[in-house]
mmCIF file of C-alpha atoms and ligand atoms in Angstrom:
data_model
loop_
_atom_site.group_PDB
_atom_site.id
_atom_site.type_symbol
_atom_site.label_atom_id
_atom_site.label_comp_id
_atom_site.label_asym_id
_atom_site.label_seq_id
_atom_site.Cartn_x
_atom_site.Cartn_y
_atom_site.Cartn_z
ATOM 1 C CA UNK A 23 100.834 129.463 121.784
ATOM 2 C CA UNK A 24 103.294 129.577 118.854
ATOM 3 C CA UNK A 25 103.994 132.818 117.661
ATOM 4 C CA UNK A 26 103.888 133.004 113.487
ATOM 5 C CA UNK A 27 106.739 133.345 112.061
ATOM 6 C CA UNK A 28 107.840 135.308 109.077
ATOM 7 C CA UNK A 29 110.371 132.842 107.782
ATOM 8 C CA UNK A 30 110.265 129.295 106.089
ATOM 9 C CA UNK A 31 112.242 126.384 107.415
ATOM 10 C CA UNK A 32 114.960 125.488 105.067
ATOM 11 C CA UNK A 33 115.152 122.330 103.476
ATOM 12 C CA UNK A 34 117.467 119.440 104.351
ATOM 13 C CA UNK A 35 117.843 117.648 100.977
ATOM 14 C CA UNK A 36 118.181 114.333 101.672
ATOM 15 C CA UNK A 37 119.494 113.613 97.954
ATOM 16 C CA UNK A 38 122.743 115.835 98.113
ATOM 17 C CA UNK A 39 123.732 114.988 101.394
ATOM 18 C CA UNK A 40 123.429 111.677 100.634
ATOM 19 C CA UNK A 41 125.453 112.068 97.207
ATOM 20 C CA UNK A 42 128.097 113.515 99.298
ATOM 21 C CA UNK A 43 128.331 110.162 101.552
ATOM 22 C CA UNK A 44 128.420 107.501 98.512
ATOM 23 C CA UNK A 45 131.114 109.809 97.642
ATOM 24 C CA UNK A 46 133.263 109.427 100.642
ATOM 25 C CA UNK A 47 131.986 105.500 100.841
ATOM 26 C CA UNK A 48 133.482 105.610 97.009
ATOM 27 C CA UNK A 49 136.909 107.346 98.467
ATOM 28 C CA UNK A 50 137.343 104.887 101.303
ATOM 29 C CA UNK A 51 136.807 102.167 98.981
ATOM 30 C CA UNK A 52 139.551 102.890 96.284
ATOM 31 C CA UNK A 53 142.321 103.406 99.754
ATOM 32 C CA UNK A 54 140.926 99.854 100.690
ATOM 33 C CA UNK A 55 142.725 98.659 97.835
ATOM 34 C CA UNK A 56 139.178 95.302 97.868
ATOM 35 C CA UNK A 57 136.181 95.202 97.134
ATOM 36 C CA UNK A 58 133.998 94.696 99.991
ATOM 37 C CA UNK A 59 131.264 92.099 99.791
ATOM 38 C CA UNK A 60 127.519 92.856 100.805
ATOM 39 C CA UNK A 61 125.234 89.904 100.115
ATOM 40 C CA UNK A 62 121.224 90.903 100.365
ATOM 41 C CA UNK A 63 119.098 88.337 101.158
ATOM 42 C CA UNK A 64 115.362 88.133 100.147
ATOM 43 C CA UNK A 65 113.372 85.493 101.098
ATOM 44 C CA UNK A 66 109.570 85.406 98.613
ATOM 45 C CA UNK A 67 108.504 87.279 96.247
ATOM 46 C CA UNK A 68 106.897 90.641 98.329
ATOM 47 C CA UNK A 69 107.253 93.316 95.602
ATOM 48 C CA UNK A 70 108.510 96.072 98.067
ATOM 49 C CA UNK A 71 111.109 93.765 99.497
ATOM 50 C CA UNK A 72 112.121 92.970 96.108
ATOM 51 C CA UNK A 73 112.514 96.728 95.218
ATOM 52 C CA UNK A 74 114.238 97.482 98.219
ATOM 53 C CA UNK A 75 117.253 94.782 97.841
ATOM 54 C CA UNK A 76 117.225 95.415 94.031
ATOM 55 C CA UNK A 77 117.615 98.793 94.999
ATOM 56 C CA UNK A 78 120.265 98.021 97.426
ATOM 57 C CA UNK A 79 122.768 95.550 95.186
ATOM 58 C CA UNK A 80 122.768 98.058 92.802
ATOM 59 C CA UNK A 81 123.753 100.600 94.876
ATOM 60 C CA UNK A 82 126.581 98.958 96.213
ATOM 61 C CA UNK A 83 127.997 98.204 92.745
ATOM 62 C CA UNK A 84 127.994 101.758 91.369
ATOM 63 C CA UNK A 85 130.019 102.746 94.588
ATOM 64 C CA UNK A 86 132.200 99.974 94.348
ATOM 65 C CA UNK A 87 131.290 97.100 96.587
ATOM 66 C CA UNK A 88 130.782 93.749 95.449
ATOM 67 C CA UNK A 89 126.732 94.017 95.578
ATOM 68 C CA UNK A 90 124.791 90.149 95.255
ATOM 69 C CA UNK A 91 121.336 89.518 95.969
ATOM 70 C CA UNK A 92 120.309 85.809 97.308
ATOM 71 C CA UNK A 93 117.019 85.524 96.197
ATOM 72 C CA UNK A 94 115.335 82.346 98.375
ATOM 73 C CA UNK A 95 111.772 80.356 98.132
ATOM 74 C CA UNK A 96 108.653 81.820 100.057
ATOM 75 C CA UNK A 97 108.819 78.236 100.771
ATOM 76 C CA UNK A 98 111.862 78.081 102.593
ATOM 77 C CA UNK A 99 112.249 77.046 106.030
ATOM 78 C CA UNK A 100 113.318 78.666 109.084
ATOM 79 C CA UNK A 101 115.984 76.067 109.877
ATOM 80 C CA UNK A 102 117.494 76.442 105.808
ATOM 81 C CA UNK A 103 117.493 80.116 105.826
ATOM 82 C CA UNK A 104 119.663 80.107 108.988
ATOM 83 C CA UNK A 105 122.011 77.628 107.057
ATOM 84 C CA UNK A 106 122.472 79.795 104.350
ATOM 85 C CA UNK A 107 122.977 82.603 107.116
ATOM 86 C CA UNK A 108 125.323 80.321 108.537
ATOM 87 C CA UNK A 109 127.109 79.547 105.148
ATOM 88 C CA UNK A 110 127.538 83.775 104.179
ATOM 89 C CA UNK A 111 128.999 84.294 108.083
ATOM 90 C CA UNK A 112 131.711 81.945 107.102
ATOM 91 C CA UNK A 113 132.557 83.252 104.031
ATOM 92 C CA UNK A 114 135.497 85.494 103.689
ATOM 93 C CA UNK A 115 134.218 87.121 100.693
ATOM 94 C CA UNK A 116 131.499 88.422 102.814
ATOM 95 C CA UNK A 117 131.461 91.654 104.717
ATOM 96 C CA UNK A 118 128.068 92.270 105.000
ATOM 97 C CA UNK A 119 124.852 90.706 105.403
ATOM 98 C CA UNK A 120 121.159 92.131 105.141
ATOM 99 C CA UNK A 121 117.973 89.707 105.480
ATOM 100 C CA UNK A 122 115.231 91.749 103.558
ATOM 101 C CA UNK A 123 112.533 92.259 106.251
ATOM 102 C CA UNK A 124 109.554 91.149 106.559
ATOM 103 C CA UNK A 125 109.960 87.466 106.643
ATOM 104 C CA UNK A 126 107.472 84.628 105.619
ATOM 105 C CA UNK A 127 105.223 83.627 108.740
ATOM 106 C CA UNK A 128 107.137 80.472 109.282
ATOM 107 C CA UNK A 129 110.087 81.935 110.048
ATOM 108 C CA UNK A 130 111.307 84.203 113.274
ATOM 109 C CA UNK A 131 113.284 87.414 112.341
ATOM 110 C CA UNK A 132 114.947 87.257 115.901
ATOM 111 C CA UNK A 133 116.229 84.043 115.105
ATOM 112 C CA UNK A 134 117.620 85.060 111.836
ATOM 113 C CA UNK A 135 118.962 88.552 112.786
ATOM 114 C CA UNK A 136 120.617 86.557 115.915
ATOM 115 C CA UNK A 137 122.400 83.928 113.111
ATOM 116 C CA UNK A 138 123.876 87.041 111.779
ATOM 117 C CA UNK A 139 127.490 87.431 112.409
ATOM 118 C CA UNK A 140 127.350 90.876 114.265
ATOM 119 C CA UNK A 141 130.717 91.551 112.597
ATOM 120 C CA UNK A 142 128.550 91.229 109.261
ATOM 121 C CA UNK A 143 125.452 92.681 110.291
ATOM 122 C CA UNK A 144 124.926 96.014 108.464
ATOM 123 C CA UNK A 145 121.888 96.590 109.450
ATOM 124 C CA UNK A 146 122.603 96.771 112.866
ATOM 125 C CA UNK A 147 120.129 94.502 114.264
ATOM 126 C CA UNK A 148 122.098 92.107 116.049
ATOM 127 C CA UNK A 149 121.743 92.083 120.090
ATOM 128 C CA UNK A 150 125.457 92.738 120.216
ATOM 129 C CA UNK A 151 125.028 95.629 117.937
ATOM 130 C CA UNK A 152 122.622 97.264 119.686
ATOM 131 C CA UNK A 153 124.096 96.789 123.001
ATOM 132 C CA UNK A 154 127.533 98.593 122.013
ATOM 133 C CA UNK A 155 125.069 101.285 120.740
ATOM 134 C CA UNK A 156 123.259 102.079 123.907
ATOM 135 C CA UNK A 157 126.708 101.427 125.704
ATOM 136 C CA UNK A 158 128.058 104.371 123.785
ATOM 137 C CA UNK A 159 130.776 101.780 121.696
ATOM 138 C CA UNK A 160 131.878 101.660 118.044
ATOM 139 C CA UNK A 161 129.229 99.339 116.682
ATOM 140 C CA UNK A 162 127.272 98.773 113.190
ATOM 141 C CA UNK A 163 124.739 101.169 113.576
ATOM 142 C CA UNK A 164 121.303 100.990 112.005
ATOM 143 C CA UNK A 165 121.112 102.919 108.599
ATOM 144 C CA UNK A 166 118.282 104.755 108.829
ATOM 145 C CA UNK A 167 118.321 106.753 112.180
ATOM 146 C CA UNK A 168 122.623 106.824 111.399
ATOM 147 C CA UNK A 169 121.430 108.902 108.128
ATOM 148 C CA UNK A 170 118.982 111.320 110.150
ATOM 149 C CA UNK A 171 121.759 112.330 112.566
ATOM 150 C CA UNK A 172 124.294 113.108 108.836
ATOM 151 C CA UNK A 173 120.969 114.800 108.038
ATOM 152 C CA UNK A 174 121.235 116.321 111.446
ATOM 153 C CA UNK A 175 124.722 117.413 111.174
ATOM 154 C CA UNK A 176 124.198 119.194 107.689
ATOM 155 C CA UNK A 177 121.970 121.859 109.467
ATOM 156 C CA UNK A 178 124.853 123.040 111.051
ATOM 157 C CA UNK A 179 122.843 122.936 114.422
ATOM 158 C CA UNK A 180 124.670 121.407 117.347
ATOM 159 C CA UNK A 181 123.269 118.228 118.957
ATOM 160 C CA UNK A 182 125.353 118.826 122.160
ATOM 161 C CA UNK A 183 122.611 119.940 124.823
ATOM 162 C CA UNK A 184 119.987 120.087 122.633
ATOM 163 C CA UNK A 185 116.465 119.290 123.565
ATOM 164 C CA UNK A 186 115.539 116.225 121.331
ATOM 165 C CA UNK A 187 112.432 114.631 121.111
ATOM 166 C CA UNK A 188 112.047 111.392 119.013
ATOM 167 C CA UNK A 189 108.459 109.937 118.421
ATOM 168 C CA UNK A 190 108.373 106.239 118.244
ATOM 169 C CA UNK A 191 110.204 102.995 119.489
ATOM 170 C CA UNK A 192 110.670 100.763 117.158
ATOM 171 C CA UNK A 193 113.988 98.600 117.398
ATOM 172 C CA UNK A 194 114.879 99.827 113.684
ATOM 173 C CA UNK A 195 114.124 103.422 114.125
ATOM 174 C CA UNK A 196 113.039 105.202 117.188
ATOM 175 C CA UNK A 197 115.005 103.609 120.363
ATOM 176 C CA UNK A 198 118.342 103.550 118.096
ATOM 177 C CA UNK A 199 117.944 106.852 117.163
ATOM 178 C CA UNK A 200 117.823 107.731 120.812
ATOM 179 C CA UNK A 201 120.762 106.100 121.635
ATOM 180 C CA UNK A 202 122.677 107.897 118.427
ATOM 181 C CA UNK A 203 121.013 111.728 120.204
ATOM 182 C CA UNK A 204 121.671 110.947 123.503
ATOM 183 C CA UNK A 205 125.766 109.533 122.290
ATOM 184 C CA UNK A 206 126.396 112.875 120.971
ATOM 185 C CA UNK A 207 124.877 114.568 123.909
ATOM 186 C CA UNK A 208 121.433 115.787 123.514
ATOM 187 C CA UNK A 209 118.953 115.651 126.234
ATOM 188 C CA UNK A 210 116.482 113.173 124.561
ATOM 189 C CA UNK A 211 112.182 112.350 125.652
ATOM 190 C CA UNK A 212 111.211 109.294 123.467
ATOM 191 C CA UNK A 213 107.500 109.241 122.570
ATOM 192 C CA UNK A 214 104.926 106.762 121.457
ATOM 193 C CA UNK A 215 101.752 105.626 121.434
ATOM 194 C CA UNK A 216 100.773 105.903 125.343
ATOM 195 C CA UNK A 217 102.490 108.738 125.569
ATOM 196 C CA UNK A 218 99.955 111.526 127.358
ATOM 197 C CA UNK A 219 100.137 115.160 126.164
ATOM 198 C CA UNK A 220 102.477 114.111 123.151
ATOM 199 C CA UNK A 221 102.314 117.984 122.102
ATOM 200 C CA UNK A 222 103.348 119.430 125.592
ATOM 201 C CA UNK A 223 106.822 117.323 125.091
ATOM 202 C CA UNK A 224 107.375 117.954 121.179
ATOM 203 C CA UNK A 225 106.729 121.610 122.036
ATOM 204 C CA UNK A 226 110.174 121.365 124.037
ATOM 205 C CA UNK A 227 111.958 119.895 121.413
ATOM 206 C CA UNK A 228 114.948 121.648 119.788
ATOM 207 C CA UNK A 229 115.791 118.744 117.283
ATOM 208 C CA UNK A 230 112.125 116.573 116.542
ATOM 209 C CA UNK A 231 112.260 113.072 115.025
ATOM 210 C CA UNK A 232 108.987 111.682 113.756
ATOM 211 C CA UNK A 233 109.045 107.852 113.008
ATOM 212 C CA UNK A 234 105.301 107.069 113.941
ATOM 213 C CA UNK A 235 103.978 105.793 110.414
ATOM 214 C CA UNK A 236 101.262 107.663 110.697
ATOM 215 C CA UNK A 237 100.587 111.244 107.975
ATOM 216 C CA UNK A 238 100.562 113.841 109.426
ATOM 217 C CA UNK A 239 100.503 113.133 112.993
ATOM 218 C CA UNK A 240 103.001 116.559 113.620
ATOM 219 C CA UNK A 241 101.003 119.332 113.326
ATOM 220 C CA UNK A 242 102.830 123.151 113.462
ATOM 221 C CA UNK A 243 101.514 123.743 116.658
ATOM 222 C CA UNK A 244 103.586 120.458 118.339
ATOM 223 C CA UNK A 245 106.874 122.074 116.755
ATOM 224 C CA UNK A 246 108.737 124.590 118.375
ATOM 225 C CA UNK A 247 109.650 127.923 116.664
ATOM 226 C CA UNK A 248 112.727 127.038 115.131
ATOM 227 C CA UNK A 249 113.637 123.631 115.697
ATOM 228 C CA UNK A 250 114.990 121.060 113.079
ATOM 229 C CA UNK A 251 112.178 118.641 111.794
ATOM 230 C CA UNK A 252 113.568 115.077 110.484
ATOM 231 C CA UNK A 253 110.446 113.645 109.116
ATOM 232 C CA UNK A 254 110.928 109.776 108.788
ATOM 233 C CA UNK A 255 107.662 108.537 108.321
ATOM 234 C CA UNK A 256 106.475 107.590 105.186
ATOM 235 C CA UNK A 257 102.597 106.852 104.066
ATOM 236 C CA UNK A 258 100.662 106.485 101.019
ATOM 237 C CA UNK A 259 97.615 108.149 101.301
ATOM 238 C CA UNK A 260 94.716 107.681 98.863
ATOM 239 C CA UNK A 261 91.994 110.200 97.361
ATOM 240 C CA UNK A 262 90.025 109.770 100.850
ATOM 241 C CA UNK A 263 92.687 111.465 102.319
ATOM 242 C CA UNK A 264 92.087 114.864 99.930
ATOM 243 C CA UNK A 265 90.083 117.348 102.692
ATOM 244 C CA UNK A 266 92.924 116.565 104.765
ATOM 245 C CA UNK A 267 95.260 117.544 102.574
ATOM 246 C CA UNK A 268 93.611 120.553 100.987
ATOM 247 C CA UNK A 269 95.983 123.249 102.758
ATOM 248 C CA UNK A 270 98.779 121.806 100.978
ATOM 249 C CA UNK A 271 98.739 122.643 96.952
ATOM 250 C CA UNK A 272 101.904 120.417 96.091
ATOM 251 C CA UNK A 273 100.761 117.054 97.894
ATOM 252 C CA UNK A 274 96.816 118.247 96.678
ATOM 253 C CA UNK A 275 98.356 118.459 92.712
ATOM 254 C CA UNK A 276 99.975 115.260 93.345
ATOM 255 C CA UNK A 277 97.301 113.594 94.884
ATOM 256 C CA UNK A 278 94.489 114.477 91.750
ATOM 257 C CA UNK A 279 97.239 113.804 88.976
ATOM 258 C CA UNK A 280 98.056 110.377 90.304
ATOM 259 C CA UNK A 281 95.473 108.672 93.134
ATOM 260 C CA UNK A 282 97.780 108.994 95.673
ATOM 261 C CA UNK A 283 100.716 110.320 97.421
ATOM 262 C CA UNK A 284 103.780 109.528 99.608
ATOM 263 C CA UNK A 285 103.603 111.383 103.172
ATOM 264 C CA UNK A 286 105.542 112.168 106.116
ATOM 265 C CA UNK A 287 104.230 112.053 109.588
ATOM 266 C CA UNK A 288 104.840 115.403 109.712
ATOM 267 C CA UNK A 289 102.369 118.566 108.281
ATOM 268 C CA UNK A 290 104.913 120.009 105.804
ATOM 269 C CA UNK A 291 102.988 122.720 104.590
ATOM 270 C CA UNK A 292 102.281 123.666 108.286
ATOM 271 C CA UNK A 293 105.180 122.718 110.238
ATOM 272 C CA UNK A 294 107.727 124.809 108.012
ATOM 273 C CA UNK A 295 106.291 127.724 108.406
ATOM 274 C CA UNK A 296 107.456 127.219 112.240
ATOM 275 C CA UNK A 297 110.182 125.147 111.701
ATOM 276 C CA UNK A 298 114.185 126.662 110.846
ATOM 277 C CA UNK A 299 114.826 122.765 109.165
ATOM 278 C CA UNK A 300 112.489 120.419 107.822
ATOM 279 C CA UNK A 301 113.088 117.140 105.478
ATOM 280 C CA UNK A 302 110.287 116.483 102.785
ATOM 281 C CA UNK A 303 109.198 113.448 101.960
ATOM 282 C CA UNK A 304 110.234 112.086 99.525
ATOM 283 C CA UNK A 305 113.725 112.874 99.184
ATOM 284 C CA UNK A 306 114.697 113.596 102.953
ATOM 285 C CA UNK A 307 115.479 110.386 104.984
ATOM 286 C CA UNK A 308 114.786 108.271 102.296
ATOM 287 C CA UNK A 309 118.028 108.798 100.348
ATOM 288 C CA UNK A 310 120.275 108.399 103.489
ATOM 289 C CA UNK A 311 119.501 104.865 104.404
ATOM 290 C CA UNK A 312 120.486 102.653 101.435
ATOM 291 C CA UNK A 313 124.129 105.351 101.470
ATOM 292 C CA UNK A 314 124.528 104.937 105.162
ATOM 293 C CA UNK A 315 124.336 100.609 104.545
ATOM 294 C CA UNK A 316 127.124 100.697 101.841
ATOM 295 C CA UNK A 317 128.877 102.925 104.441
ATOM 296 C CA UNK A 318 128.289 100.475 107.304
ATOM 297 C CA UNK A 319 129.388 98.077 104.529
ATOM 298 C CA UNK A 320 133.121 99.443 104.466
ATOM 299 C CA UNK A 321 133.200 99.793 108.114
ATOM 300 C CA UNK A 322 132.472 96.253 108.902
ATOM 301 C CA UNK A 323 135.474 94.963 105.942
ATOM 302 C CA UNK A 324 137.501 97.789 107.930
ATOM 303 C CA UNK A 325 137.278 96.260 110.932
ATOM 304 C CA UNK A 326 136.589 92.466 110.297
ATOM 305 C CA UNK A 327 139.856 92.511 107.989
ATOM 306 C CA UNK A 328 142.171 95.083 110.019
HETATM 307 P P1 NAP B 430 106.469 101.066 113.830
HETATM 308 O O1 NAP B 430 107.388 99.974 114.326
HETATM 309 O O2 NAP B 430 105.473 101.071 113.433
HETATM 310 O O3 NAP B 430 107.122 102.282 115.148
HETATM 311 C C1 NAP B 430 105.576 102.963 115.126
HETATM 312 C C2 NAP B 430 106.162 103.437 116.314
HETATM 313 O O4 NAP B 430 105.070 104.910 116.423
HETATM 314 C C3 NAP B 430 105.644 102.954 117.314
HETATM 315 O O5 NAP B 430 106.911 103.145 118.736
HETATM 316 C C4 NAP B 430 104.632 103.467 118.373
HETATM 317 O O6 NAP B 430 104.394 103.346 119.916
HETATM 318 C C5 NAP B 430 104.482 104.714 117.462
HETATM 319 N N1 NAP B 430 102.892 105.223 117.186
HETATM 320 C C6 NAP B 430 102.314 105.219 116.711
HETATM 321 N N2 NAP B 430 101.352 106.129 117.155
HETATM 322 C C7 NAP B 430 101.434 106.895 117.509
HETATM 323 C C8 NAP B 430 101.082 108.247 118.024
HETATM 324 N N3 NAP B 430 99.719 108.481 117.401
HETATM 325 N N4 NAP B 430 101.633 109.160 118.525
HETATM 326 C C9 NAP B 430 102.674 109.078 119.021
HETATM 327 N N5 NAP B 430 103.627 107.468 118.622
HETATM 328 C C10 NAP B 430 102.965 106.379 118.193
HETATM 329 O O7 NAP B 430 107.313 101.767 112.621
HETATM 330 P P2 NAP B 430 109.072 102.362 112.141
HETATM 331 O O8 NAP B 430 109.052 100.873 111.177
HETATM 332 O O9 NAP B 430 109.533 102.310 113.028
HETATM 333 O O10 NAP B 430 108.570 103.013 110.904
HETATM 334 C C11 NAP B 430 108.353 104.843 111.341
HETATM 335 C C12 NAP B 430 107.585 104.661 109.693
HETATM 336 O O11 NAP B 430 109.228 105.148 109.539
HETATM 337 C C13 NAP B 430 106.865 104.263 108.923
HETATM 338 O O12 NAP B 430 106.199 105.253 108.183
HETATM 339 C C14 NAP B 430 108.148 103.721 108.183
HETATM 340 O O13 NAP B 430 107.668 103.046 107.084
HETATM 341 C C15 NAP B 430 109.065 104.388 108.339
HETATM 342 N N6 NAP B 430 110.613 104.329 107.919
HETATM 343 C C16 NAP B 430 111.347 105.090 106.790
HETATM 344 C C17 NAP B 430 112.584 104.697 106.325
HETATM 345 C C18 NAP B 430 113.039 105.616 105.128
HETATM 346 O O14 NAP B 430 114.356 104.839 104.777
HETATM 347 N N7 NAP B 430 112.830 106.752 105.022
HETATM 348 C C19 NAP B 430 112.954 103.601 107.274
HETATM 349 C C20 NAP B 430 112.594 103.056 107.969
HETATM 350 C C21 NAP B 430 111.187 103.246 108.618
HETATM 351 P P3 NAP B 430 104.204 101.609 120.475
HETATM 352 O O15 NAP B 430 105.895 101.529 120.255
HETATM 353 O O16 NAP B 430 103.419 102.543 121.338
HETATM 354 O O17 NAP B 430 103.615 101.120 119.314
#
């Protein structure tokens, strides 16, 4: 039984931590004396991808990188995309390449990821970078989990020796998150949809990272009092979710006003009464991802041009 605590968790302000990181990136670029180049490749017209790629290129310019979007037709063949990637690999002005996922169905994303020069793989998805990360060696690390580590560090809570539980085992978030926590000497448990008795494992977590993609999957009774809770999930729900949100005044108000509302995987209103630190959604993990991408581009430029 989790005892009720009088103290409400402190918020981890992703916008503020991301701003600090962006300032570090600006300073690092000023020191480099050249502008690292980042190319964001988009194939087709998926509206979400359009927004992500535009935001990435814009942020790159804002911080002093040379950001460029490469927009390709929806009907592009796999071979044509691989040829574009090859061209970018050989372009000396390009330090970072990212190919926005998902890709149209005629293109196998694994072949495209495998084709990116690992030295320019700023998303950290190439098998070479994945392997290096799991061996605890320097690598270009996936941006969202790297951002989560930075958020945990911002609390001052030590990762070293902590029990960490990651819910989710995707290649993009869950697995690299677990590897990064392990690299920092946490004892790490990875949970997923086949985990038996999830709550018995999460209740043991000093650091709990939820990367599931299901709203309110982490409830207050699953959280150890005083835990640090990082909510990666981004789930848009509509009015049909209103009853399940009745206890959350702020989200209910937004839902009534806008007809939909963005939720994490964590029941924020109740978990914040149990945890010591918690990320909000939006404004927690989200802002970190693009900032980390910019840092990865600077790292890639430094290493490649050294
Ligand atoms: P994903 O590939 O769908 O992986 C979800 C993981 O959750 C899977 O490993 C799945 O298990 C597990 N899972 C599903 N239902 C579960 C349950 N009931 N109990 C325990 N585990 C369960 O998703 P993803 O790409 O990792 O993304 C996860 C969430 O993070 C999404 O909401 C996504 O939008 C968000 N996200 C946010 C950012 C950001 O910048 N803020 C970046 C990336 C992702 P199995 O492996 O067994 O299927």
